[in-house]
Coordinates of N, CA and C in Angstrom, one line a residue:
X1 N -86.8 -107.8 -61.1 CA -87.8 -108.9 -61.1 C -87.6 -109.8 -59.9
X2 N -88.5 -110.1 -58.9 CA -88.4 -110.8 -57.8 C -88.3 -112.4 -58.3
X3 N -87.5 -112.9 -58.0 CA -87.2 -114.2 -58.3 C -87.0 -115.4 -56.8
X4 N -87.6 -114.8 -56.2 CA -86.9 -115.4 -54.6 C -88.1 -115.0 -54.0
X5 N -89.3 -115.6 -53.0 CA -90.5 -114.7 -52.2 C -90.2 -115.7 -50.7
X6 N -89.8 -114.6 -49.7 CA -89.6 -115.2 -48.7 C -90.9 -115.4 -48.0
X7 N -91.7 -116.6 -47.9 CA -93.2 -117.0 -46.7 C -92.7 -116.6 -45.9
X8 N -91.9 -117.1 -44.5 CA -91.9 -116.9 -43.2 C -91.4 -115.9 -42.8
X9 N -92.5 -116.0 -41.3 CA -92.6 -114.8 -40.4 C -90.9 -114.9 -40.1
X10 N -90.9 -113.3 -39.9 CA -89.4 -113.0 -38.8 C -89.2 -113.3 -37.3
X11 N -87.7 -113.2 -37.5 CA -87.5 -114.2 -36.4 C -87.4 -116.0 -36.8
X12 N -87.1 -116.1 -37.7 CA -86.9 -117.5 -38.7 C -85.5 -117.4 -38.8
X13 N -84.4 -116.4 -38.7 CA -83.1 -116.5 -39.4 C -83.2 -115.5 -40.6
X14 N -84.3 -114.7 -40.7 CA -84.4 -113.7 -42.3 C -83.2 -112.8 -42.6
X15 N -82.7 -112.4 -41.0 CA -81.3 -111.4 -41.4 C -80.6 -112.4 -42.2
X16 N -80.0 -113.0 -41.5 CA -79.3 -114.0 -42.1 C -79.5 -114.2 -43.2
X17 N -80.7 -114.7 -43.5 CA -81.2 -115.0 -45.0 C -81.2 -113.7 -46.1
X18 N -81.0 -112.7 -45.5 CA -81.2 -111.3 -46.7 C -79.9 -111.6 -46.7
X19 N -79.0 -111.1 -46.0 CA -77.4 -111.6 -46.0 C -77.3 -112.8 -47.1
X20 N -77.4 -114.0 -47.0 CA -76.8 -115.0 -47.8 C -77.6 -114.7 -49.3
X21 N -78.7 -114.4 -49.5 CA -78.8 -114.3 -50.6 C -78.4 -113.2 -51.2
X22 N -77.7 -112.2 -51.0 CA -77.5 -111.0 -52.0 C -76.0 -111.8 -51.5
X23 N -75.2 -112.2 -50.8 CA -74.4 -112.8 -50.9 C -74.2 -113.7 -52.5
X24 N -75.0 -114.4 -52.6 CA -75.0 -115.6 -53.4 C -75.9 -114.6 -55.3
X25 N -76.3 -113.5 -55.3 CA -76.5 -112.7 -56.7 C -78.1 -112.2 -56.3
X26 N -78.4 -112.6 -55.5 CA -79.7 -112.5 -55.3 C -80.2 -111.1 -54.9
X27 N -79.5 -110.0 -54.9 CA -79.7 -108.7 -54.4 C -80.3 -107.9 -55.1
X28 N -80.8 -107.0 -54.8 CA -81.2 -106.9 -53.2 C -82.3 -107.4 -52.5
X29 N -82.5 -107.6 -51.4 CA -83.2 -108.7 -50.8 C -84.1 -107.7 -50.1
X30 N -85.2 -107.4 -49.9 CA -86.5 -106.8 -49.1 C -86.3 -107.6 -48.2
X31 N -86.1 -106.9 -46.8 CA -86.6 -107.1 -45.3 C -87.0 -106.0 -44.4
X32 N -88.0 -106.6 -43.6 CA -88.6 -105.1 -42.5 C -87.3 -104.2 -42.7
X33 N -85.9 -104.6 -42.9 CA -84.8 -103.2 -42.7 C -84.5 -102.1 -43.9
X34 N -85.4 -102.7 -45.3 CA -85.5 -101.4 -45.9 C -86.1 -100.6 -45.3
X35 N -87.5 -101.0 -44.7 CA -88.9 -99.7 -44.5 C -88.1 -99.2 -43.0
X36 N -86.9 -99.5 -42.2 CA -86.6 -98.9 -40.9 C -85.6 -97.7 -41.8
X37 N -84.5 -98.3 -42.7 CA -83.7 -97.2 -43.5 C -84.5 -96.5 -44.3
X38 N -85.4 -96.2 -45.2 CA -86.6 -95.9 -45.5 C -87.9 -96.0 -45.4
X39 N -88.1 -94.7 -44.1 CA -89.7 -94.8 -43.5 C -90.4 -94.6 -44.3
X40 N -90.6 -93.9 -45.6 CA -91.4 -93.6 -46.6 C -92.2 -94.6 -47.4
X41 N -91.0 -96.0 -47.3 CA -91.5 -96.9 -47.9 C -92.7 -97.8 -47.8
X42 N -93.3 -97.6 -46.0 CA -94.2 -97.6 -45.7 C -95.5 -97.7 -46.1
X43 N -95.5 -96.6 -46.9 CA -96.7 -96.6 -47.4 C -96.9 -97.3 -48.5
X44 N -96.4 -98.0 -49.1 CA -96.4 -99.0 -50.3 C -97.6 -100.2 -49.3
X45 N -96.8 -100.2 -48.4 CA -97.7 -101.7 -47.6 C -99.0 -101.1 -47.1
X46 N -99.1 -99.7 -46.5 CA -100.2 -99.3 -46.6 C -101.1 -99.7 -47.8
X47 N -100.8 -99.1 -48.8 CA -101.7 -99.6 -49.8 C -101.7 -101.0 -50.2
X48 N -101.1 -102.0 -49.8 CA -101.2 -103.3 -50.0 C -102.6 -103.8 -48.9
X49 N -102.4 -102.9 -47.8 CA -103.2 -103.5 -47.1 C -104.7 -103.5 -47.7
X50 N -104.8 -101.9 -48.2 CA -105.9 -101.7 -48.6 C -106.8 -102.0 -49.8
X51 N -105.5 -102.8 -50.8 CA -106.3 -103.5 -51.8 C -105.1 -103.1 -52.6
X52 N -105.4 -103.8 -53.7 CA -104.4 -104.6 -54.8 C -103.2 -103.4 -54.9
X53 N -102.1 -103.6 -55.7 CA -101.0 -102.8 -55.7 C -100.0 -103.4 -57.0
X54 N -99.6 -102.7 -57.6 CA -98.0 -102.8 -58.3 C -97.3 -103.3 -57.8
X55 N -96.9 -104.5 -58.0 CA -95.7 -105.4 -57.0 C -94.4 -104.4 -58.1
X56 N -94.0 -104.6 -58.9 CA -93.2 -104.3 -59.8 C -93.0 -102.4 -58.9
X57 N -93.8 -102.2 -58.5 CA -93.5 -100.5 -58.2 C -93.2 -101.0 -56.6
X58 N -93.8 -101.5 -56.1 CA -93.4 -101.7 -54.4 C -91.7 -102.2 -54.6
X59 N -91.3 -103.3 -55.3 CA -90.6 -104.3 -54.9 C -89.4 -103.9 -56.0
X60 N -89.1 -102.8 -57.1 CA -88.5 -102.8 -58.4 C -87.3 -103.2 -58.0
X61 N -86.8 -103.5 -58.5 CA -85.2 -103.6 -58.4 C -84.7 -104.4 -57.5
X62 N -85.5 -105.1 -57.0 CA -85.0 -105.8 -55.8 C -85.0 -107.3 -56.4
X63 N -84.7 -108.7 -56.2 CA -84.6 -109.7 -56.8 C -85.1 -110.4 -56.0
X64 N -85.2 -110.7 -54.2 CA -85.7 -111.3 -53.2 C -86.3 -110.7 -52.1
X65 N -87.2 -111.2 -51.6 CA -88.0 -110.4 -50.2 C -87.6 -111.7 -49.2
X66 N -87.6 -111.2 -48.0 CA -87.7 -112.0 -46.7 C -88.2 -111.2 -45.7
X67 N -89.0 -112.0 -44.8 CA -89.2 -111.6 -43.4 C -90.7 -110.3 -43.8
X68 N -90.9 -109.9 -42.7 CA -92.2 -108.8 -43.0 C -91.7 -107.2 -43.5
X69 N -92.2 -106.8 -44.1 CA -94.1 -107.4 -44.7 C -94.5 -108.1 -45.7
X70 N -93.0 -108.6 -46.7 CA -93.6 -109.7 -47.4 C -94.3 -110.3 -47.1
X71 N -93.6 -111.2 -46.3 CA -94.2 -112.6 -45.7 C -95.8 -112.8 -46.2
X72 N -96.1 -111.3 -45.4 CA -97.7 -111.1 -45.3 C -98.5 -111.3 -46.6
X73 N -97.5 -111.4 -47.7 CA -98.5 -111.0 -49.7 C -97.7 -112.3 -50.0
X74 N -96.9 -113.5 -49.2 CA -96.4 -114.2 -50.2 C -97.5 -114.9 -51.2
X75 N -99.0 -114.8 -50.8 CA -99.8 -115.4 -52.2 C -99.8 -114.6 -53.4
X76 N -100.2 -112.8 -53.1 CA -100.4 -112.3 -54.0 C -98.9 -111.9 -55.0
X77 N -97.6 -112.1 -54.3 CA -96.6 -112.1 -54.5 C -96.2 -113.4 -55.7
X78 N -96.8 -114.6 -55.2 CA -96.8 -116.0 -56.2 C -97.2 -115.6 -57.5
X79 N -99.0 -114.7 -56.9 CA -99.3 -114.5 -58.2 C -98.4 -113.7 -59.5
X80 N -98.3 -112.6 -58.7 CA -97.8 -111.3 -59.7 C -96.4 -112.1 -60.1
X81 N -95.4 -112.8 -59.3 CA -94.3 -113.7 -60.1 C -94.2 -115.0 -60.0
X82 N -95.0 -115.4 -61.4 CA -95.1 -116.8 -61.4 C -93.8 -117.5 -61.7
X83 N -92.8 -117.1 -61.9 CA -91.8 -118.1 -62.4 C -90.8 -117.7 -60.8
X84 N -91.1 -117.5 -59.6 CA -90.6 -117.2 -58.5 C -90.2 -118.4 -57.7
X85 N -89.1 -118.5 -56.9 CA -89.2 -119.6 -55.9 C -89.4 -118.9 -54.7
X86 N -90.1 -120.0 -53.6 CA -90.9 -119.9 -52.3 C -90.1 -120.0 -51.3
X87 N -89.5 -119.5 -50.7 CA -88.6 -120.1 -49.5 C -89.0 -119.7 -48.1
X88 N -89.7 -120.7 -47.2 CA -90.0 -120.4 -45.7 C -88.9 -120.8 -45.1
X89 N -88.7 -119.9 -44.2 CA -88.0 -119.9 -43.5 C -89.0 -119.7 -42.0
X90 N -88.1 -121.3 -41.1 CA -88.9 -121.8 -39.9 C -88.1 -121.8 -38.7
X91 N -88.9 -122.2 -38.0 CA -88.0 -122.8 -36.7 C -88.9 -123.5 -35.2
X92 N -88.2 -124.1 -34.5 CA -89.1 -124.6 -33.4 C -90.3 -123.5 -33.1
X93 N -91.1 -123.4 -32.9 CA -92.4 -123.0 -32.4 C -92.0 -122.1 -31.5
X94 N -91.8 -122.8 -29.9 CA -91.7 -122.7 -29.1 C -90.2 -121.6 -28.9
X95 N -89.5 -121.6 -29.3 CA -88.7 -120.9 -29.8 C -89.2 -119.6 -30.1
X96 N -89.2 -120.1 -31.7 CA -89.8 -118.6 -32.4 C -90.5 -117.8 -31.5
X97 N -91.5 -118.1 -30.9 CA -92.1 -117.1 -30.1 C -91.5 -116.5 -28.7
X98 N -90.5 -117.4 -28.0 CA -89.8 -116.6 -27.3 C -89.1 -115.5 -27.8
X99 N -88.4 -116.0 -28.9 CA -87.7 -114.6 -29.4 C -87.9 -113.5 -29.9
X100 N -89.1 -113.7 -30.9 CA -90.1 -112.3 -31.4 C -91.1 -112.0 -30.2
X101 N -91.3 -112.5 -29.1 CA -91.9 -111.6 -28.0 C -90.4 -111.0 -27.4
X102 N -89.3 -111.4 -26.8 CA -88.4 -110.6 -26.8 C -87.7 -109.8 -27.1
X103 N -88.0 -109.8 -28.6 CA -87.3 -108.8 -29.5 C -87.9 -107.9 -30.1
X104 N -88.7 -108.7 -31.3 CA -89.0 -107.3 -32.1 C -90.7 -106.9 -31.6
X105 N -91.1 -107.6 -30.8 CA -92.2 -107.3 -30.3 C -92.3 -106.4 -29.3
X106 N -91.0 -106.4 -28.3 CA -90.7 -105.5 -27.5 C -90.0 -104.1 -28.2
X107 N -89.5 -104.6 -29.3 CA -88.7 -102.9 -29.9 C -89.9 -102.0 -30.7
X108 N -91.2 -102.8 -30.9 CA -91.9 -101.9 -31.3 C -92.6 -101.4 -30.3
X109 N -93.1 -102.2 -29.3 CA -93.8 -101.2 -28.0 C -92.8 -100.4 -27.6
X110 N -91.6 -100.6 -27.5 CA -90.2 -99.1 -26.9 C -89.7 -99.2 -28.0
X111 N -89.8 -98.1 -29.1 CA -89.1 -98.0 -30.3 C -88.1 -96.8 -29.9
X112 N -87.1 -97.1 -30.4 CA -86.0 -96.2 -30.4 C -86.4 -94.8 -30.8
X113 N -85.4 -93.7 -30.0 CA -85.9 -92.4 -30.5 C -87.3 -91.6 -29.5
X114 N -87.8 -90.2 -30.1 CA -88.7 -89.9 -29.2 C -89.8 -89.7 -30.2
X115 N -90.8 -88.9 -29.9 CA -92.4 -89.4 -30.5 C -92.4 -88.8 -31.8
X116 N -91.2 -87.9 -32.4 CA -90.9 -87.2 -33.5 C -90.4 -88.3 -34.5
X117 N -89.9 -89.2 -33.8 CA -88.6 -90.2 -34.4 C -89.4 -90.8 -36.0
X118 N -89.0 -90.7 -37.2 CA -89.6 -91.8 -37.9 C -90.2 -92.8 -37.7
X119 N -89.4 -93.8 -36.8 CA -90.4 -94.7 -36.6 C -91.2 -95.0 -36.3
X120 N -91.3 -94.0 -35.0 CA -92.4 -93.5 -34.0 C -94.1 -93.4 -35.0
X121 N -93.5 -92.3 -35.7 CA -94.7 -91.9 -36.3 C -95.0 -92.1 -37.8
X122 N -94.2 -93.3 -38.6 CA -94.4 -93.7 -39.9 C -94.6 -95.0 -39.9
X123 N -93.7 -95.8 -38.9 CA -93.6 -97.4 -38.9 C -94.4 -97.8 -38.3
X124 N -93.9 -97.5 -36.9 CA -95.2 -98.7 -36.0 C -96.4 -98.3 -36.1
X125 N -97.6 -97.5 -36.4 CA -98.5 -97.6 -36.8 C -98.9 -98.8 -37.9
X126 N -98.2 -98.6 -38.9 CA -98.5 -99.7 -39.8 C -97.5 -101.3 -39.2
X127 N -96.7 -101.3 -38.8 CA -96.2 -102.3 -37.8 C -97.3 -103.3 -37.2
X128 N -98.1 -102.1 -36.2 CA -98.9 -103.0 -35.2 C -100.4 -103.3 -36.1
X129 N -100.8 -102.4 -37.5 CA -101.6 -102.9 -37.7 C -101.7 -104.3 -38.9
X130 N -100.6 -104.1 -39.4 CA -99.8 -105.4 -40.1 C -99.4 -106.8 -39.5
X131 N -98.9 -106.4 -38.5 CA -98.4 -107.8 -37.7 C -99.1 -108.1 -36.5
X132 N -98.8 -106.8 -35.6 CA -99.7 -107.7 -34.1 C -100.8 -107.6 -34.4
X133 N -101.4 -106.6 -34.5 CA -102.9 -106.5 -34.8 C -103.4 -107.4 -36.5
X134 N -103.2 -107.3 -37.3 CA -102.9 -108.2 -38.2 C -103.2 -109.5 -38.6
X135 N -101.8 -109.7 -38.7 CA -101.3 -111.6 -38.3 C -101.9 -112.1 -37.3
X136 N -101.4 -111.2 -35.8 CA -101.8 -111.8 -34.7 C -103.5 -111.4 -34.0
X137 N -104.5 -111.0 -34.6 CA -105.8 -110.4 -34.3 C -105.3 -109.7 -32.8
X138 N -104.3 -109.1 -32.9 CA -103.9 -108.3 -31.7 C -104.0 -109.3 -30.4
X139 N -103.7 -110.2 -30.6 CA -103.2 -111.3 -29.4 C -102.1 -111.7 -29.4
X140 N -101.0 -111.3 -29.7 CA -99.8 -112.0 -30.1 C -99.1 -112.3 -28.3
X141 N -99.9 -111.7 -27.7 CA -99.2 -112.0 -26.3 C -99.9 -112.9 -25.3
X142 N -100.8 -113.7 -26.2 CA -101.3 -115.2 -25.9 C -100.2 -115.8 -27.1
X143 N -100.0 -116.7 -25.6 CA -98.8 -117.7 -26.1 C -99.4 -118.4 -27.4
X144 N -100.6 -119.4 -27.2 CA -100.8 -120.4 -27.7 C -101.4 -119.8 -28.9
X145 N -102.2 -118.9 -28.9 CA -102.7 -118.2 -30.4 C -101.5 -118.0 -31.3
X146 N -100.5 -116.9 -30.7 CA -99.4 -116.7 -31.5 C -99.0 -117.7 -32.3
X147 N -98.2 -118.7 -31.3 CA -97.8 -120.5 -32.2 C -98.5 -120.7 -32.9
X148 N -100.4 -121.0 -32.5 CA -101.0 -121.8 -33.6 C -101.2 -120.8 -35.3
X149 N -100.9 -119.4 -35.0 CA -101.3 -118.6 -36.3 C -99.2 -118.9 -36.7
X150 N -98.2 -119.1 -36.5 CA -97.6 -119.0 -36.5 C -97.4 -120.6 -37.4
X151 N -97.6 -121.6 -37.1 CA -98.0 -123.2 -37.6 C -98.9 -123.1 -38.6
X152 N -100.0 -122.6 -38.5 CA -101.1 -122.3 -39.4 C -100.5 -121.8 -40.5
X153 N -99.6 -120.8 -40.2 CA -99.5 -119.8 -41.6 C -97.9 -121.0 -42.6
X154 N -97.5 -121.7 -41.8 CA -96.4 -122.3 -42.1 C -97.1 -123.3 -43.3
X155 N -98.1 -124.4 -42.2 CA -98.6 -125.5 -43.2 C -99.8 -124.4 -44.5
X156 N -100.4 -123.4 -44.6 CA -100.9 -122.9 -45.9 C -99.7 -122.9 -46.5
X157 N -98.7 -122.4 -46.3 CA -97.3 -122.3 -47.4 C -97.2 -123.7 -48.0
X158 N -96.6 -124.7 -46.8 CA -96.2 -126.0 -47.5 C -97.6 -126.3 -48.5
X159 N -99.0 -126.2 -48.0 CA -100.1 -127.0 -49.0 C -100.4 -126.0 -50.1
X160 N -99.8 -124.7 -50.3 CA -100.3 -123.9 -51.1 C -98.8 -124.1 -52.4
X161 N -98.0 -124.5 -52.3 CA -96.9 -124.5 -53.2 C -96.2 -125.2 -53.2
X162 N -96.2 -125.6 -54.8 CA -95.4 -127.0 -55.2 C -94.3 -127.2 -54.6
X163 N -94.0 -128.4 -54.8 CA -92.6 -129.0 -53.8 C -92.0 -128.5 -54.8
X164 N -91.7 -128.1 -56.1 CA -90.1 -128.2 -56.7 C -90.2 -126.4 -56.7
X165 N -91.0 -126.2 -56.4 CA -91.2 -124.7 -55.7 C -90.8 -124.0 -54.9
X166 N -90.8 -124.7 -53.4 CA -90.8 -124.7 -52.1 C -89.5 -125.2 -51.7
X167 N -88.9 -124.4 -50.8 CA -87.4 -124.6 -49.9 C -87.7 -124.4 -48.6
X168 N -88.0 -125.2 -47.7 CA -88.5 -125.0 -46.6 C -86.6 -125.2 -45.5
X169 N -86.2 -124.0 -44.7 CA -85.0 -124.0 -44.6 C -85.7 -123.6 -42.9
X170 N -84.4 -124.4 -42.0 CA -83.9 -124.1 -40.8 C -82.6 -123.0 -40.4
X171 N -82.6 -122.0 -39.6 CA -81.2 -121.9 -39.4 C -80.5 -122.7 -38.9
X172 N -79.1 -123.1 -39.5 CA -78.4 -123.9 -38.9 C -78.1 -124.7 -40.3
X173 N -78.8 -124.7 -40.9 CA -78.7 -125.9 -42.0 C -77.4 -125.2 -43.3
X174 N -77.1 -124.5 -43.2 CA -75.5 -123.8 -43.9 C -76.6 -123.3 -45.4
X175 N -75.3 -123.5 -46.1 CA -75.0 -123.3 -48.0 C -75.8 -124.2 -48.8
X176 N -75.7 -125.3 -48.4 CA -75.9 -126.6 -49.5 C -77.8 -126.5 -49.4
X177 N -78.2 -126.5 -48.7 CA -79.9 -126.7 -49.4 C -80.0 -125.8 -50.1
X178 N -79.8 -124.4 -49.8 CA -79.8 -123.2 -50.5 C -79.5 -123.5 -51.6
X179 N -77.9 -123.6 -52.0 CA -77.7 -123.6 -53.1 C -78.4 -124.1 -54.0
X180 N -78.2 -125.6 -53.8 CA -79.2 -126.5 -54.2 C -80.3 -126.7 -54.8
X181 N -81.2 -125.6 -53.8 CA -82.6 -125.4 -54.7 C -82.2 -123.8 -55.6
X182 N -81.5 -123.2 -55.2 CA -81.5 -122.1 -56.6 C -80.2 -122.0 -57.3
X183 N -79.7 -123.7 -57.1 CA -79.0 -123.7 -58.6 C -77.9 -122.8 -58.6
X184 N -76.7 -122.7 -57.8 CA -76.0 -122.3 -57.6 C -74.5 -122.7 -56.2
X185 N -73.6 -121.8 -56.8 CA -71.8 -123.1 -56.2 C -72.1 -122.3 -54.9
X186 N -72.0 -123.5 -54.0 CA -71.4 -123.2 -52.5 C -70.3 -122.2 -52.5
X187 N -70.8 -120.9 -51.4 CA -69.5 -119.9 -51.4 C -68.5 -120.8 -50.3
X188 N -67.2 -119.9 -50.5 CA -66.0 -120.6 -49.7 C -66.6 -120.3 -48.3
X189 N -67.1 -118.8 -48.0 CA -67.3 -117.8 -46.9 C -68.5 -119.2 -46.4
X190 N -67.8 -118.9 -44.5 CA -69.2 -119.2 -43.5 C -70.5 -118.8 -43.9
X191 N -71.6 -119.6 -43.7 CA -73.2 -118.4 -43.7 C -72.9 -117.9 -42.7
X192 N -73.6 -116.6 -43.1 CA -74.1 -115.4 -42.0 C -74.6 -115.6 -41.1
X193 N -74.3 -115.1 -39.9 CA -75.3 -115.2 -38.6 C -75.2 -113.6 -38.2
X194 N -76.5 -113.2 -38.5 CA -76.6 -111.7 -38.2 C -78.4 -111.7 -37.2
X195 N -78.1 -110.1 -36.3 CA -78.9 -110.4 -36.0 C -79.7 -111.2 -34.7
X196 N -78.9 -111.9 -34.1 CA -79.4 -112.7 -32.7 C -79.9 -112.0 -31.5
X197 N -80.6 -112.4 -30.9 CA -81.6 -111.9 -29.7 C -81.0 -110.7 -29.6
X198 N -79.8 -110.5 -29.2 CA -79.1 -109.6 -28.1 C -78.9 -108.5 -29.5
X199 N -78.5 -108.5 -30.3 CA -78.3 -107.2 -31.2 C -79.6 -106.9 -31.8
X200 N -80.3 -107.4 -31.7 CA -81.7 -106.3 -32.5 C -81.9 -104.9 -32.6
X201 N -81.7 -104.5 -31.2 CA -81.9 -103.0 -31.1 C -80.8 -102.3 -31.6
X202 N -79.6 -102.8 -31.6 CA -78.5 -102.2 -32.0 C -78.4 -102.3 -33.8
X203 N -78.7 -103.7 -34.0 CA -79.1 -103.7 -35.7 C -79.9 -102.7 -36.1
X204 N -81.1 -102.6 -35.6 CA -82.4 -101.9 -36.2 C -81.8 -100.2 -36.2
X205 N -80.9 -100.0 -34.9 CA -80.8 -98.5 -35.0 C -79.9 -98.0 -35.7
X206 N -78.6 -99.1 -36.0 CA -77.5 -98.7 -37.0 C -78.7 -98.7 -38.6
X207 N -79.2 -99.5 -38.8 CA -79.9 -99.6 -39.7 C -80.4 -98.0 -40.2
X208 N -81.6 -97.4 -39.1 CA -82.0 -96.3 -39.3 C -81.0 -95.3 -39.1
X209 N -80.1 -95.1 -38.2 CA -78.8 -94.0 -38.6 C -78.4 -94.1 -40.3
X210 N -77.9 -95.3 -40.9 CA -77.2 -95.4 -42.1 C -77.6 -95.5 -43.5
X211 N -78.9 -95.8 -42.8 CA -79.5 -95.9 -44.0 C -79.6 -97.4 -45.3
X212 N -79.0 -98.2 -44.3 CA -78.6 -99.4 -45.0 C -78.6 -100.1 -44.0
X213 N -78.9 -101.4 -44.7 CA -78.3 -102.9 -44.2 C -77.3 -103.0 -44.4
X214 N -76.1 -103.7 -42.8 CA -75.0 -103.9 -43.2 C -74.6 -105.2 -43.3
X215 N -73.6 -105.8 -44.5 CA -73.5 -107.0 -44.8 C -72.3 -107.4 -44.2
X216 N -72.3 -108.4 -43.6 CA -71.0 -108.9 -43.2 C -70.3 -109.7 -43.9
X217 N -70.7 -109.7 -45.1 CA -69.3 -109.6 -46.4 C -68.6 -109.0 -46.6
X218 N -67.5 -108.4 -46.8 CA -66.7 -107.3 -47.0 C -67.4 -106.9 -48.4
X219 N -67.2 -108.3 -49.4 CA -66.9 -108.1 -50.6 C -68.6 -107.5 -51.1
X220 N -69.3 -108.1 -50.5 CA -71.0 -107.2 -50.9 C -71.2 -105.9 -51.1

């Protein structure tokens, strides 16, 4: 049962954030790195795009989602779990879009591997028509559109869901808001920082070699 629906777009701190919450009981956590360790799973959001779906069969066993393609259903996600908390996760504007044009925007136009590769031919199809084409009406590489759908989609969150609902989190801000709002003891362990500009490609491809997300807990 999903008890945790991550709103914000990736490139917010989401690694990090799947990290601290299956850290903290919350596991397993949905992020774009299941559908890279399993390209099959793909097609679940396929059919989201195309009209209604089984959350309970997309999402079973998992307890939290962050980052895409949640992001993209956090309403229909509200709906199907009403007793869920909302957590966006944000960050400077200006920012954010430097980093997801240098990162994951650039690993999907040069995806790792050759035109056989999984990703090649399961992911980024539904990738570009999900997010850049998507979210971004296939403009993501106008600056100023990107930001304003990027702000746009932020304030629908804050006006669409209650405050004792809603955890609106920065990276940088540690344990204590987290905990806080889901009711649970600050771990002894640093938060996570996984994930930054310079490892993407190297995350995304250990990811698809292993078949897993790796936690930088031991004890996870």
């Amino acid at each position: 049962m999903v008890k945790i629906i991550g709103a914000g777009f990736g490139r917010t701190g989401t690694a990090s954030m799947k990290a601290a919450l299956e850290h903290l009981g919350f596991g397993p956590c949905y992020h774009m790195f299941e559908v890279i360790a399993e390209p099959e799973r793909m097609q679940d959001w396929v059919r989201a795009l195309d009209g209604p779906v089984d959350w309970d069969q997309v999402l079973g066993g998992y307890q939290s989602t962050v980052d895409w393609p949640g992001c993209t259903f956090w309403r229909e996600l509200m709906a199907a779990y009403p007793d869920a908390k909302v957590l966006l996760t944000t960050r400077d504007p200006q920012r954010w879009y430097d980093s997801t044009y240098g990162t994951i925007y650039q690993f999907v136009q040069d995806p790792p591997g050759d035109s056989d590769d999984p990703f090649t031919t399961k992911l980024r199809p539904t990738i570009e028509r999900l997010i850049w084409n998507g979210t971004f009406d296939g403009r993501f590489e106008d600056r100023e559109h990107a930001i304003e759908v990027f702000e746009r989609h932020n304030a629908e969150v804050r006006a669409a869901v209650p405050a004792d609902r809603l955890l609106e989190y920065q990276p940088g801000q540690g344990w204590e808001p987290l905990c806080e709002f889901l009711e649970v003891p600050v771990p002894a362990e640093d938060f996570p920082h996984v994930n930054d500009s310079a490892s993407i490609r190297d995350l995304a491809e250990q990811v698809q070699n292993e078949g897993k997300f790796p936690s930088p807990f031991s004890n996870a």
